[in-house]
Amino acid sequence: MPHASIPWQANVSASAPVPRIALIHGLLAGKHMERHLLSFLRAAGYADTSLYSNHLNPARIADDLADAARAGRPIVLVGYSQGGSQVLKVAKLLAKRGIKTDLVVSLAAGGLGRLYFPQLGFNMRRIPAGIKRYLNYYAAKDLLGTDLLPSANLARAESRDTYLENIGYPRSAGVDHFKIVTCYPAVRVLPEVKALFLDRLLKELKELS
C-alpha cells in the first residue's frame, strides 16, 4: 500500500519487469515536477515512476526501492534542486544494503540551494560508490541550482566503476531553474533540454528495460 505521506507513489508490483523510478522534487516544487517529469515519464510508458518530497527521510525512499532491487529490477533515481542532493543520500543507503543503483540523474543541485539547512556540510559533487551511471545537469543561468564558479559544478565519482557525465547548459541556452525540468507544452520545452535531458533520459531508460 502507498504511504499516506507519498501521494505520488505508483501502484505497481515490486516484481514487475520494468525499471523502478524514484523522482525527488525540490523545495516547494512538488506540483511543478508532478506536472512535468512525473507526467512525462508515465506517458512514456514508465508506469512505475513515483515522486517523493525532498523532506522525506531518504531511508524511507530506500525502503520503497529495496524490494524491486532484490527482484532484479533496475533502480533509477532522478532528483531536482534539493532532490538532486537527496538522490545521492538514497543511493548511498542502498549501497550499504548491497544494492547498486543503475542510474542517478541530478538536476540543478547546487547554487543557493547549498544554503538550505538539510544540505549544510553535504557535498553534492562527491558521487558515492554503488552508482553505475550518473548524470549531473546544471545551467549557467540558474543561480538557484548552479554555482558561480564553473568548476564547482563538476561532480566527481569516488569509484572508477561509476560512469559519470557533467552536462552544463551555457547561459545562451536560456535554461533557468524551472525550464531545466519543463516537459510541457512542447513549444515551451527548450531545444537543449529536449536533446540533452529528456531524449537522453528516455534513451538511458530504454537501455535498462
GROMACS .gro file of C-alpha atoms in nm:
model
  209
    1MET     CA    1   0.000   0.000   0.000
    2PRO     CA    2   0.129   0.352  -0.077
    3HIS     CA    3   0.243   0.560   0.219
    4ALA     CA    4  -0.008   0.830   0.311
    5SER     CA    5   0.277   1.081   0.305
    6ILE     CA    6   0.372   0.983  -0.052
    7PRO     CA    7   0.072   1.090  -0.263
    8TRP     CA    8   0.258   1.048  -0.592
    9GLN     CA    9   0.357   0.683  -0.541
   10ALA     CA   10   0.296   0.437  -0.823
   11ASN     CA   11   0.093   0.125  -0.752
   12VAL     CA   12   0.295  -0.134  -0.943
   13SER     CA   13   0.407  -0.478  -0.825
   14ALA     CA   14   0.761  -0.486  -0.691
   15SER     CA   15   0.836  -0.777  -0.925
   16ALA     CA   16   0.714  -0.608  -1.245
   17PRO     CA   17   0.983  -0.639  -1.520
   18VAL     CA   18   1.033  -0.263  -1.566
   19PRO     CA   19   1.266  -0.002  -1.415
   20ARG     CA   20   1.167   0.129  -1.071
   21ILE     CA   21   1.200   0.506  -1.098
   22ALA     CA   22   1.205   0.741  -0.800
   23LEU     CA   23   1.181   1.116  -0.856
   24ILE     CA   24   1.263   1.355  -0.572
   25HIS     CA   25   1.141   1.710  -0.611
   26GLY     CA   26   1.290   2.028  -0.471
   27LEU     CA   27   1.167   2.280  -0.215
   28LEU     CA   28   0.804   2.374  -0.292
   29ALA     CA   29   0.843   2.210  -0.634
   30GLY     CA   30   0.618   1.907  -0.595
   31LYS     CA   31   0.340   2.026  -0.823
   32HIS     CA   32   0.589   2.151  -1.080
   33MET     CA   33   0.762   1.813  -1.101
   34GLU     CA   34   0.426   1.632  -1.099
   35ARG     CA   35   0.302   1.834  -1.398
   36HIS     CA   36   0.625   1.784  -1.587
   37LEU     CA   37   0.867   1.500  -1.522
   38LEU     CA   38   0.629   1.261  -1.344
   39SER     CA   39   0.367   1.303  -1.617
   40PHE     CA   40   0.634   1.282  -1.889
   41LEU     CA   41   0.776   0.950  -1.770
   42ARG     CA   42   0.441   0.785  -1.707
   43ALA     CA   43   0.320   0.898  -2.051
   44ALA     CA   44   0.634   0.744  -2.200
   45GLY     CA   45   0.530   0.407  -2.058
   46TYR     CA   46   0.720   0.405  -1.729
   47ALA     CA   47   0.424   0.339  -1.504
   48ASP     CA   48   0.636   0.255  -1.202
   49THR     CA   49   0.754   0.611  -1.153
   50SER     CA   50   0.696   0.766  -0.811
   51LEU     CA   51   0.751   1.120  -0.690
   52TYR     CA   52   0.884   1.188  -0.340
   53SER     CA   53   0.930   1.502  -0.134
   54ASN     CA   54   1.277   1.636  -0.062
   55HIS     CA   55   1.170   1.644   0.305
   56LEU     CA   56   1.104   1.270   0.320
   57ASN     CA   57   1.370   1.073   0.506
   58PRO     CA   58   1.600   0.915   0.243
   59ALA     CA   59   1.577   0.587   0.433
   60ARG     CA   60   1.203   0.574   0.361
   61ILE     CA   61   1.272   0.605  -0.009
   62ALA     CA   62   1.542   0.340   0.007
   63ASP     CA   63   1.292   0.112   0.182
   64ASP     CA   64   1.045   0.160  -0.103
   65LEU     CA   65   1.306   0.066  -0.364
   66ALA     CA   66   1.468  -0.228  -0.191
   67ASP     CA   67   1.214  -0.500  -0.281
   68ALA     CA   68   1.222  -0.409  -0.650
   69ALA     CA   69   1.602  -0.411  -0.646
   70ARG     CA   70   1.613  -0.754  -0.483
   71ALA     CA   71   1.373  -0.877  -0.753
   72GLY     CA   72   1.641  -0.786  -1.006
   73ARG     CA   73   1.477  -0.473  -1.143
   74PRO     CA   74   1.679  -0.167  -1.250
   75ILE     CA   75   1.671   0.118  -0.998
   76VAL     CA   76   1.667   0.479  -1.121
   77LEU     CA   77   1.684   0.797  -0.912
   78VAL     CA   78   1.614   1.142  -1.056
   79GLY     CA   79   1.645   1.447  -0.832
   80TYR     CA   80   1.566   1.810  -0.900
   81SER     CA   81   1.706   2.103  -0.697
   82GLN     CA   82   1.708   1.989  -0.332
   83GLY     CA   83   1.605   1.649  -0.462
   84GLY     CA   84   1.925   1.644  -0.666
   85SER     CA   85   2.118   1.614  -0.342
   86GLN     CA   86   1.875   1.373  -0.181
   87VAL     CA   87   1.914   1.114  -0.458
   88LEU     CA   88   2.278   1.073  -0.358
   89LYS     CA   89   2.178   1.006   0.002
   90VAL     CA   90   1.930   0.742  -0.112
   91ALA     CA   91   2.188   0.578  -0.339
   92LYS     CA   92   2.438   0.570  -0.053
   93LEU     CA   93   2.186   0.399   0.175
   94LEU     CA   94   2.105   0.143  -0.093
   95ALA     CA   95   2.476   0.071  -0.138
   96LYS     CA   96   2.504  -0.003   0.235
   97ARG     CA   97   2.240  -0.272   0.177
   98GLY     CA   98   2.438  -0.419  -0.109
   99ILE     CA   99   2.213  -0.265  -0.375
  100LYS     CA  100   2.364  -0.081  -0.671
  101THR     CA  101   2.167   0.200  -0.834
  102ASP     CA  102   2.162   0.164  -1.212
  103LEU     CA  103   2.110   0.531  -1.297
  104VAL     CA  104   2.113   0.852  -1.096
  105VAL     CA  105   2.028   1.188  -1.252
  106SER     CA  106   2.076   1.514  -1.062
  107LEU     CA  107   1.942   1.846  -1.191
  108ALA     CA  108   2.017   2.192  -1.051
  109ALA     CA  109   2.161   2.065  -0.722
  110GLY     CA  110   2.388   2.345  -0.608
  111GLY     CA  111   2.397   2.725  -0.611
  112LEU     CA  112   2.189   2.891  -0.341
  113GLY     CA  113   2.038   2.551  -0.264
  114ARG     CA  114   2.358   2.466  -0.080
  115LEU     CA  115   2.248   2.708   0.194
  116TYR     CA  116   1.930   2.515   0.278
  117PHE     CA  117   1.989   2.361   0.620
  118PRO     CA  118   1.946   1.989   0.526
  119GLN     CA  119   2.236   2.029   0.278
  120LEU     CA  120   2.477   2.217   0.503
  121GLY     CA  121   2.804   2.026   0.507
  122PHE     CA  122   2.684   1.782   0.239
  123ASN     CA  123   2.899   1.757  -0.074
  124MET     CA  124   2.660   1.701  -0.365
  125ARG     CA  125   2.951   1.691  -0.610
  126ARG     CA  126   3.107   1.384  -0.450
  127ILE     CA  127   2.935   1.082  -0.602
  128PRO     CA  128   2.940   0.777  -0.376
  129ALA     CA  129   3.025   0.425  -0.487
  130GLY     CA  130   2.735   0.196  -0.572
  131ILE     CA  131   2.606   0.407  -0.862
  132LYS     CA  132   2.654   0.256  -1.208
  133ARG     CA  133   2.573   0.566  -1.416
  134TYR     CA  134   2.546   0.928  -1.300
  135LEU     CA  135   2.435   1.233  -1.500
  136ASN     CA  136   2.484   1.576  -1.344
  137TYR     CA  137   2.293   1.867  -1.505
  138TYR     CA  138   2.344   2.235  -1.431
  139ALA     CA  139   2.277   2.562  -1.612
  140ALA     CA  140   2.477   2.885  -1.612
  141LYS     CA  141   2.159   3.095  -1.598
  142ASP     CA  142   2.029   2.914  -1.290
  143LEU     CA  143   2.163   3.081  -0.976
  144LEU     CA  144   1.934   2.879  -0.750
  145GLY     CA  145   2.084   2.548  -0.857
  146THR     CA  146   2.419   2.629  -1.014
  147ASP     CA  147   2.743   2.750  -0.858
  148LEU     CA  148   2.903   3.071  -0.986
  149LEU     CA  149   3.244   2.909  -1.009
  150PRO     CA  150   3.213   2.673  -1.311
  151SER     CA  151   3.448   2.410  -1.168
  152ALA     CA  152   3.233   2.388  -0.852
  153ASN     CA  153   2.953   2.234  -1.060
  154LEU     CA  154   3.160   1.937  -1.169
  155ALA     CA  155   3.077   1.612  -0.993
  156ARG     CA  156   3.346   1.354  -0.925
  157ALA     CA  157   3.296   0.984  -0.863
  158GLU     CA  158   3.451   0.802  -0.570
  159SER     CA  159   3.456   0.476  -0.765
  160ARG     CA  160   3.607   0.401  -1.104
  161ASP     CA  161   3.310   0.172  -1.161
  162THR     CA  162   3.079   0.475  -1.189
  163TYR     CA  163   3.024   0.622  -1.534
  164LEU     CA  164   2.981   0.996  -1.482
  165GLU     CA  165   2.888   1.287  -1.707
  166ASN     CA  166   2.870   1.656  -1.620
  167ILE     CA  167   2.627   1.828  -1.855
  168GLY     CA  168   2.617   2.206  -1.840
  169TYR     CA  169   2.385   2.440  -2.028
  170PRO     CA  170   2.551   2.767  -2.135
  171ARG     CA  171   2.381   3.095  -2.046
  172SER     CA  172   2.286   3.140  -2.414
  173ALA     CA  173   2.059   2.832  -2.392
  174GLY     CA  174   1.821   3.021  -2.160
  175VAL     CA  175   1.782   2.727  -1.921
  176ASP     CA  176   1.671   2.854  -1.579
  177HIS     CA  177   1.576   2.673  -1.258
  178PHE     CA  178   1.228   2.582  -1.383
  179LYS     CA  179   1.292   2.519  -1.751
  180ILE     CA  180   1.559   2.262  -1.669
  181VAL     CA  181   1.276   2.014  -1.595
  182THR     CA  182   0.999   2.161  -1.813
  183CYS     CA  183   0.836   1.896  -2.033
  184TYR     CA  184   0.504   2.056  -2.136
  185PRO     CA  185   0.377   2.215  -2.353
  186ALA     CA  186   0.616   2.112  -2.628
  187VAL     CA  187   0.652   2.466  -2.759
  188ARG     CA  188   0.795   2.578  -2.422
  189VAL     CA  189   1.048   2.298  -2.395
  190LEU     CA  190   1.388   2.440  -2.480
  191PRO     CA  191   1.567   2.250  -2.761
  192GLU     CA  192   1.872   2.192  -2.545
  193VAL     CA  193   1.661   2.047  -2.262
  194LYS     CA  194   1.484   1.813  -2.502
  195ALA     CA  195   1.804   1.693  -2.667
  196LEU     CA  196   2.038   1.676  -2.369
  197PHE     CA  197   1.798   1.575  -2.093
  198LEU     CA  198   1.456   1.443  -2.198
  199ASP     CA  199   1.567   1.244  -2.502
  200ARG     CA  200   1.877   1.128  -2.318
  201LEU     CA  201   1.675   1.013  -2.017
  202LEU     CA  202   1.443   0.807  -2.237
  203LYS     CA  203   1.745   0.654  -2.411
  204GLU     CA  204   1.904   0.559  -2.079
  205LEU     CA  205   1.579   0.405  -1.956
  206LYS     CA  206   1.529   0.210  -2.276
  207GLU     CA  207   1.872   0.056  -2.238
  208LEU     CA  208   1.777  -0.057  -1.886
  209SER     CA  209   1.444  -0.211  -1.990
   0.00000   0.00000   0.00000
